[in-house]
């Protein structure tokens, strides 16, 4: 009985914490960070100039690369590999 209660409480805690996004992530202007990085500034200097952490700069750079990859994949005209269509069966 105790184990099932503990599992239930753990499930509730994980479910409640999953959509939580720290406020610091929402406050970082990744567009401005990327503009600074494209001018040739180092991540540490961008972080100092914008009063943010260097990890936020690296996170913005990572997100930018992910968005660029998704945009490139979407523009190629090829279907995603996870949803590959199979030809209809003929009998």
Coordinates of C-alpha atoms in Angstrom, one line a residue:
X1 CA 0.0 0.0 0.0
X2 CA 2.8 2.4 0.9
X3 CA 4.6 1.7 -2.4
X4 CA 1.5 2.5 -4.4
X5 CA 1.0 5.8 -2.6
X6 CA 4.7 6.7 -3.1
X7 CA 4.4 5.9 -6.8
X8 CA 1.3 8.0 -7.1
X9 CA 2.9 10.9 -5.4
X10 CA 6.0 10.6 -7.5
X11 CA 3.9 10.6 -10.7
X12 CA 2.0 13.7 -9.5
X13 CA 5.2 15.5 -8.7
X14 CA 6.8 14.7 -12.1
X15 CA 3.6 15.6 -14.0
X16 CA 3.4 19.0 -12.2
X17 CA 7.1 19.8 -12.7
X18 CA 7.2 18.9 -16.4
X19 CA 5.8 22.0 -18.0
X20 CA 7.7 24.3 -15.6
X21 CA 10.1 26.6 -17.4
X22 CA 12.4 28.8 -15.3
X23 CA 11.8 32.5 -15.6
X24 CA 15.4 33.1 -16.6
X25 CA 14.9 31.1 -19.8
X26 CA 11.9 33.2 -20.7
X27 CA 13.7 36.5 -20.1
X28 CA 16.7 35.9 -22.4
X29 CA 16.3 37.6 -25.8
X30 CA 17.9 35.0 -28.0
X31 CA 17.5 37.2 -31.1
X32 CA 19.7 39.9 -29.5
X33 CA 22.2 37.3 -28.4
X34 CA 22.5 35.9 -31.9
X35 CA 23.0 39.3 -33.3
X36 CA 25.8 39.9 -30.9
X37 CA 27.4 36.5 -31.8
X38 CA 27.2 37.1 -35.5
X39 CA 29.2 40.3 -35.1
X40 CA 32.1 38.2 -33.9
X41 CA 31.8 38.6 -30.2
X42 CA 32.7 35.7 -27.9
X43 CA 30.0 34.1 -25.8
X44 CA 31.6 35.3 -22.6
X45 CA 31.7 38.9 -23.8
X46 CA 28.0 38.7 -25.0
X47 CA 27.1 37.4 -21.6
X48 CA 28.9 40.2 -19.8
X49 CA 27.4 42.9 -22.1
X50 CA 23.8 41.6 -21.7
X51 CA 24.1 40.7 -18.0
X52 CA 23.2 37.1 -18.6
X53 CA 25.0 33.8 -18.0
X54 CA 27.3 32.2 -20.5
X55 CA 25.1 29.1 -20.4
X56 CA 22.2 31.3 -21.6
X57 CA 24.3 32.4 -24.6
X58 CA 25.2 28.8 -25.4
X59 CA 21.6 27.7 -25.0
X60 CA 20.5 30.5 -27.5
X61 CA 23.1 29.4 -29.9
X62 CA 22.0 25.8 -29.6
X63 CA 18.3 26.7 -30.1
X64 CA 19.2 28.8 -33.1
X65 CA 21.0 25.9 -34.7
X66 CA 18.0 23.6 -34.0
X67 CA 15.6 26.0 -35.6
X68 CA 17.8 26.4 -38.6
X69 CA 18.0 22.6 -39.0
X70 CA 14.3 22.3 -38.8
X71 CA 13.7 25.0 -41.3
X72 CA 16.2 23.4 -43.7
X73 CA 14.5 20.0 -43.3
X74 CA 11.1 21.5 -43.9
X75 CA 12.2 23.4 -47.0
X76 CA 13.8 20.3 -48.6
X77 CA 10.4 18.9 -49.6
X78 CA 11.3 15.4 -48.2
X79 CA 8.9 13.8 -45.7
X80 CA 10.3 13.4 -42.2
X81 CA 12.0 10.0 -41.7
X82 CA 9.8 9.1 -38.7
X83 CA 6.7 9.4 -40.8
X84 CA 7.8 7.7 -44.0
X85 CA 4.9 6.7 -46.1
X86 CA 4.6 3.0 -47.2
X87 CA 3.2 2.3 -50.6
X88 CA -0.4 0.9 -50.6
X89 CA -0.7 -2.9 -50.8
X90 CA -2.1 -4.2 -54.0
X91 CA -3.9 -7.5 -54.0

